[in-house]
């Protein structure tokens, strides 16, 4: 990736709804050149998709938590993708250390959270931390230093 690719990525991460015409003005390339570079970034998997960033709390999911799962072997939650397909589970990270994975979850109520923890307990030992606030909700990916 060159400097122009990073300029395009910076602009698209700030606003993925930019037209190729506007993007071309911002990076000083022709619209066809911008379209070709963006297509190549998509094909290479650098641009993994375009989506809206939704605040779970504003969308009615007021209980947000990180759930650390201690589970290993055939019963591990990672071996049961049907469990992880729950609309309450927003991210799953396989991690090192004393746990198997960390899940970011969001539900409407504490009763819903209790039900989710009960479901997850069938696949290992869940330990949760409630998210009080998110001072850094998302950061753009920048070139390595």
PDB file of N, CA and C in Angstrom, residues 6 9-14 136 138-143:
ATOM      1  N   UNK A   6      -3.451   5.086   1.593  1.00  0.00           N
ATOM      2  CA  UNK A   6      -3.728   5.524   2.963  1.00  0.00           C
ATOM      3  C   UNK A   6      -4.571   6.794   2.977  1.00  0.00           C
ATOM      4  N   UNK A   9      -8.068   5.585   2.304  1.00  0.00           N
ATOM      5  CA  UNK A   9      -8.602   4.915   3.492  1.00  0.00           C
ATOM      6  C   UNK A   9      -8.966   5.905   4.585  1.00  0.00           C
ATOM      7  N   UNK A  10      -8.142   6.916   4.779  1.00  0.00           N
ATOM      8  CA  UNK A  10      -8.427   7.928   5.802  1.00  0.00           C
ATOM      9  C   UNK A  10      -9.762   8.614   5.501  1.00  0.00           C
ATOM     10  N   UNK A  11      -9.960   9.000   4.240  1.00  0.00           N
ATOM     11  CA  UNK A  11     -11.210   9.672   3.856  1.00  0.00           C
ATOM     12  C   UNK A  11     -12.411   8.736   3.984  1.00  0.00           C
ATOM     13  N   UNK A  12     -12.268   7.508   3.517  1.00  0.00           N
ATOM     14  CA  UNK A  12     -13.391   6.565   3.576  1.00  0.00           C
ATOM     15  C   UNK A  12     -13.738   6.170   5.007  1.00  0.00           C
ATOM     16  N   UNK A  13     -12.732   6.087   5.875  1.00  0.00           N
ATOM     17  CA  UNK A  13     -13.021   5.770   7.275  1.00  0.00           C
ATOM     18  C   UNK A  13     -13.727   6.928   7.965  1.00  0.00           C
ATOM     19  N   UNK A  14     -13.456   8.138   7.531  1.00  0.00           N
ATOM     20  CA  UNK A  14     -14.143   9.301   8.098  1.00  0.00           C
ATOM     21  C   UNK A  14     -15.579   9.383   7.586  1.00  0.00           C
ATOM     22  N   UNK A 136     -13.328   6.003  23.869  1.00  0.00           N
ATOM     23  CA  UNK A 136     -12.818   5.880  22.497  1.00  0.00           C
ATOM     24  C   UNK A 136     -13.666   4.805  21.811  1.00  0.00           C
ATOM     25  N   UNK A 138     -14.247   4.188  18.620  1.00  0.00           N
ATOM     26  CA  UNK A 138     -13.723   3.626  17.374  1.00  0.00           C
ATOM     27  C   UNK A 138     -12.584   4.516  16.914  1.00  0.00           C
ATOM     28  N   UNK A 139     -11.601   3.905  16.311  1.00  0.00           N
ATOM     29  CA  UNK A 139     -10.504   4.682  15.724  1.00  0.00           C
ATOM     30  C   UNK A 139     -10.251   4.195  14.316  1.00  0.00           C
ATOM     31  N   UNK A 140      -9.883   5.114  13.465  1.00  0.00           N
ATOM     32  CA  UNK A 140      -9.512   4.769  12.093  1.00  0.00           C
ATOM     33  C   UNK A 140      -8.191   4.014  12.119  1.00  0.00           C
ATOM     34  N   UNK A 141      -8.027   3.105  11.180  1.00  0.00           N
ATOM     35  CA  UNK A 141      -6.760   2.403  11.013  1.00  0.00           C
ATOM     36  C   UNK A 141      -5.832   3.310  10.210  1.00  0.00           C
ATOM     37  N   UNK A 142      -4.669   3.588  10.768  1.00  0.00           N
ATOM     38  CA  UNK A 142      -3.694   4.467  10.137  1.00  0.00           C
ATOM     39  C   UNK A 142      -2.469   3.663   9.738  1.00  0.00           C
ATOM     40  N   UNK A 143      -1.601   4.233   8.914  1.00  0.00           N
ATOM     41  CA  UNK A 143      -0.389   3.505   8.519  1.00  0.00           C
ATOM     42  C   UNK A 143       0.441   3.162   9.741  1.00  0.00           C
TER      43      UNK A 143
END
